[in-house]
Amino acid sequence: MDNLRKAPYLIMIVSLLFFPSNIFSTPLCSSDNEVQPSECPHGTVTNRCGNTVCAKGLREPCMVYRWERDLCGGGTFCGCGFCMGCNNNLQCWDCESSAAGR
């Protein structure tokens, strides 16, 4: 019975040895990737590192990684893994009504 109680701890220790914690962490921040607003057709947003990056537009994949959640451009938001809503040019798209047209 004691071996059954120790099993979860043993599994956790073995997992940490084979899968180091850096696999599950977010990438390191870099300030080398700053962009100019004129380079970005959908505007700019600030990423989790505080860097200015190009925003994603309608139908572009978002939240591929958990730290990319807020990278959709003005008027759009991340839903169903793609930027959706209505952008600043009043072009609109949502996942449900356009599921077949991705």
XYZ file of N, CA and C in Angstrom:
306
model
N 0.815 -1.195 0.000
C 0.000 0.000 0.000
C 0.861 1.263 0.000
N 2.016 1.220 0.682
C 2.893 2.390 0.716
C 3.438 2.726 -0.666
N 3.690 1.699 -1.482
C 4.197 1.944 -2.833
C 3.180 2.700 -3.680
N 1.890 2.450 -3.470
C 0.855 3.158 -4.218
C 0.831 4.642 -3.850
N 1.111 4.975 -2.623
C 1.136 6.370 -2.186
C 2.359 7.105 -2.723
N 3.434 6.386 -2.935
C 4.673 6.999 -3.420
C 4.685 7.153 -4.942
N 3.839 6.409 -5.628
C 3.850 6.398 -7.092
C 3.674 7.787 -7.712
N 2.714 8.616 -7.274
C 2.577 9.940 -7.900
C 3.836 10.804 -7.743
N 4.480 10.718 -6.606
C 5.702 11.498 -6.378
C 6.839 11.009 -7.267
N 6.931 9.709 -7.412
C 7.964 9.124 -8.262
C 7.758 9.537 -9.723
N 6.510 9.510 -10.169
C 6.193 9.923 -11.540
C 6.557 11.387 -11.749
N 6.256 12.229 -10.767
C 6.570 13.648 -10.883
C 8.082 13.867 -10.956
N 8.829 13.200 -10.135
C 10.289 13.360 -10.130
C 10.886 12.883 -11.445
N 10.446 11.749 -11.933
C 10.951 11.224 -13.204
C 10.572 12.171 -14.348
N 9.367 12.717 -14.321
C 8.932 13.656 -15.359
C 9.808 14.898 -15.375
N 10.129 15.422 -14.216
C 10.975 16.619 -14.153
C 12.379 16.354 -14.660
N 12.859 15.135 -14.474
C 14.186 14.790 -14.980
C 14.209 14.696 -16.499
N 13.150 14.136 -17.075
C 13.109 13.955 -18.526
C 12.548 15.162 -19.266
N 11.738 15.978 -18.594
C 11.123 17.147 -19.214
C 11.438 18.372 -18.361
N 12.582 19.001 -18.556
C 12.957 20.156 -17.741
C 11.934 21.276 -17.838
N 11.883 22.090 -16.832
C 10.865 23.138 -16.745
C 10.980 24.171 -17.853
N 12.152 24.341 -18.480
C 12.259 25.344 -19.532
C 11.440 24.984 -20.763
N 11.031 23.750 -20.923
C 10.171 23.361 -22.033
C 8.807 24.022 -21.884
N 8.351 24.200 -20.668
C 7.016 24.722 -20.416
C 7.005 26.232 -20.225
N 8.133 26.869 -20.204
C 8.175 28.301 -19.955
C 8.067 29.087 -21.258
N 7.809 30.372 -21.132
C 7.714 31.236 -22.301
C 9.112 31.597 -22.781
N 9.238 32.021 -24.040
C 10.567 32.373 -24.547
C 11.130 33.608 -23.857
N 12.434 33.749 -23.913
C 13.080 34.905 -23.309
C 12.721 36.165 -24.073
N 12.692 37.279 -23.377
C 12.374 38.556 -24.012
C 13.602 39.115 -24.718
N 13.339 39.808 -25.811
C 14.399 40.454 -26.567
C 13.873 41.793 -27.047
N 14.699 42.800 -27.045
C 14.272 44.110 -27.534
C 14.754 44.339 -28.961
N 15.338 43.318 -29.584
C 15.869 43.450 -30.941
C 14.789 43.432 -32.008
N 13.586 43.026 -31.678
C 12.563 42.814 -32.683
C 11.558 43.953 -32.787
N 11.901 45.144 -32.332
C 10.982 46.280 -32.411
C 10.686 46.604 -33.868
N 9.441 46.985 -34.150
C 9.035 47.330 -35.510
C 8.570 48.782 -35.559
N 8.536 49.335 -36.744
C 8.007 50.678 -36.966
C 6.530 50.557 -37.337
N 5.672 51.434 -36.835
C 4.240 51.352 -37.155
C 3.960 51.331 -38.660
N 4.786 51.986 -39.457
C 4.561 52.011 -40.907
C 4.737 50.634 -41.543
N 5.389 49.707 -40.845
C 5.607 48.357 -41.358
C 4.423 47.423 -41.103
N 3.432 47.893 -40.353
C 2.371 47.001 -39.868
C 0.993 47.399 -40.410
N 0.433 46.621 -41.344
C -0.855 46.974 -41.939
C -2.029 46.951 -40.959
N -1.911 46.220 -39.869
C -3.002 46.120 -38.894
C -2.701 46.873 -37.609
N -1.694 47.726 -37.644
C -1.310 48.483 -36.460
C -0.295 47.740 -35.612
N -0.021 48.286 -34.461
C 0.946 47.674 -33.559
C 0.305 47.391 -32.209
N 0.877 46.457 -31.507
C 0.481 46.131 -30.136
C 1.747 45.918 -29.328
N 1.599 45.916 -28.037
C 2.728 45.663 -27.147
C 2.648 44.216 -26.695
N 3.731 43.472 -26.884
C 3.719 42.068 -26.478
C 4.028 41.932 -24.994
N 4.096 40.720 -24.503
C 4.284 40.479 -23.067
C 5.612 40.986 -22.548
N 6.570 41.213 -23.462
C 7.882 41.719 -23.071
C 7.938 43.240 -23.085
N 6.871 43.889 -23.530
C 6.859 45.337 -23.622
C 7.386 45.860 -24.946
N 7.622 44.966 -25.913
C 8.108 45.362 -27.230
C 6.937 45.686 -28.145
N 7.147 46.624 -29.051
C 6.154 46.933 -30.066
C 6.286 45.927 -31.194
N 5.174 45.255 -31.515
C 5.162 44.255 -32.577
C 3.968 44.515 -33.485
N 4.010 43.982 -34.699
C 2.879 44.112 -35.620
C 1.686 43.325 -35.091
N 0.515 43.960 -35.142
C -0.713 43.280 -34.740
C -1.137 42.315 -35.833
N -1.895 41.319 -35.451
C -2.425 40.358 -36.404
C -3.768 40.863 -36.913
N -4.104 40.498 -38.145
C -5.350 40.935 -38.768
C -6.420 39.867 -38.721
N -7.591 40.211 -39.272
C -8.708 39.271 -39.328
C -8.280 37.945 -39.948
N -8.753 36.876 -39.402
C -8.519 35.497 -39.855
C -7.086 35.008 -39.630
N -6.224 35.817 -39.068
C -4.855 35.357 -38.800
C -4.835 34.556 -37.502
N -4.030 33.511 -37.448
C -3.961 32.692 -36.227
C -3.479 33.511 -35.036
N -4.111 33.275 -33.921
C -3.693 33.931 -32.680
C -3.705 32.886 -31.571
N -3.048 33.196 -30.507
C -3.001 32.321 -29.333
C -2.471 30.941 -29.687
N -1.505 30.907 -30.591
C -0.826 29.652 -30.867
C -0.112 29.216 -29.585
N 0.437 30.201 -28.895
C 1.047 29.996 -27.589
C 0.278 30.834 -26.587
N 0.263 30.424 -25.344
C -0.552 31.121 -24.348
C -0.142 32.576 -24.145
N 1.084 32.940 -24.476
C 1.520 34.319 -24.266
C 1.195 35.218 -25.465
N 0.537 34.699 -26.504
C 0.193 35.495 -27.673
C -1.251 35.969 -27.664
N -1.900 35.890 -26.570
C -3.342 36.110 -26.493
C -3.802 37.477 -27.007
N -3.090 38.540 -26.729
C -3.568 39.885 -27.019
C -2.861 40.532 -28.198
N -2.599 39.785 -29.259
C -1.849 40.333 -30.377
C -2.705 40.677 -31.591
N -4.027 40.638 -31.467
C -4.897 41.014 -32.584
C -4.993 42.535 -32.665
N -5.168 43.035 -33.894
C -5.209 44.475 -34.132
C -6.483 45.136 -33.646
N -6.545 46.453 -33.816
C -7.651 47.278 -33.336
C -9.019 46.767 -33.752
N -9.923 46.642 -32.796
C -11.280 46.207 -33.050
C -11.444 44.704 -33.163
N -10.351 43.961 -33.117
C -10.446 42.508 -33.217
C -9.938 41.862 -31.935
N -10.291 40.618 -31.771
C -9.874 39.872 -30.586
C -9.665 38.422 -30.977
N -8.998 37.688 -30.133
C -8.693 36.288 -30.411
C -9.854 35.399 -29.975
N -10.405 34.667 -30.924
C -11.476 33.723 -30.630
C -11.315 32.537 -31.565
N -11.516 31.373 -31.110
C -11.404 30.117 -31.871
C -10.046 29.975 -32.540
N -9.020 30.624 -31.994
C -7.675 30.505 -32.533
C -7.356 31.459 -33.667
N -8.309 32.365 -34.012
C -8.104 33.337 -35.079
C -8.567 34.712 -34.616
N -7.983 35.770 -35.184
C -8.436 37.126 -34.876
C -9.791 37.334 -35.539
N -10.744 37.794 -34.761
C -12.101 37.992 -35.272
C -12.680 39.281 -34.741
N -13.820 39.700 -35.277
C -14.465 40.936 -34.905
C -14.523 41.846 -36.115
N -14.519 43.162 -35.880
C -14.523 44.143 -36.962
C -13.297 45.017 -36.810
N -12.498 45.106 -37.860
C -11.281 45.906 -37.785
C -11.593 47.392 -38.001
N -10.571 48.218 -38.038
C -10.753 49.661 -38.171
C -11.333 50.068 -39.523
N -11.242 49.191 -40.524
C -11.824 49.451 -41.852
C -13.241 48.893 -41.970
N -13.814 48.481 -40.854
C -15.155 47.901 -40.770
C -15.312 46.620 -41.586
N -14.224 45.894 -41.745
C -14.289 44.544 -42.292
C -14.500 43.620 -41.105
N -15.499 42.748 -41.215
C -15.843 41.892 -40.075
C -15.720 40.418 -40.437
N -15.412 39.626 -39.430
C -15.308 38.180 -39.588
C -15.475 37.535 -38.229
N -16.215 36.431 -38.200
C -16.258 35.639 -36.967
C -16.145 34.173 -37.322
N -15.696 33.408 -36.378
C -15.403 31.986 -36.611
C -16.645 31.184 -36.939
N -17.722 31.483 -36.261
C -18.920 30.659 -36.397
C -19.570 30.794 -37.775
N -19.711 32.009 -38.274
C -20.388 32.188 -39.553
C -19.490 31.873 -40.736
N -18.182 31.813 -40.505
C -17.241 31.577 -41.608
C -16.415 30.318 -41.402
N -16.900 29.371 -40.644
C -16.109 28.176 -40.332
C -15.704 27.422 -41.596
N -16.546 27.410 -42.598
C -16.228 26.666 -43.804
C -15.260 27.444 -44.705
N -15.179 28.767 -44.520
C -14.383 29.575 -45.429
C -13.004 29.950 -44.942
N -12.495 29.261 -43.949
C -11.156 29.583 -43.445
C -10.202 29.306 -44.522
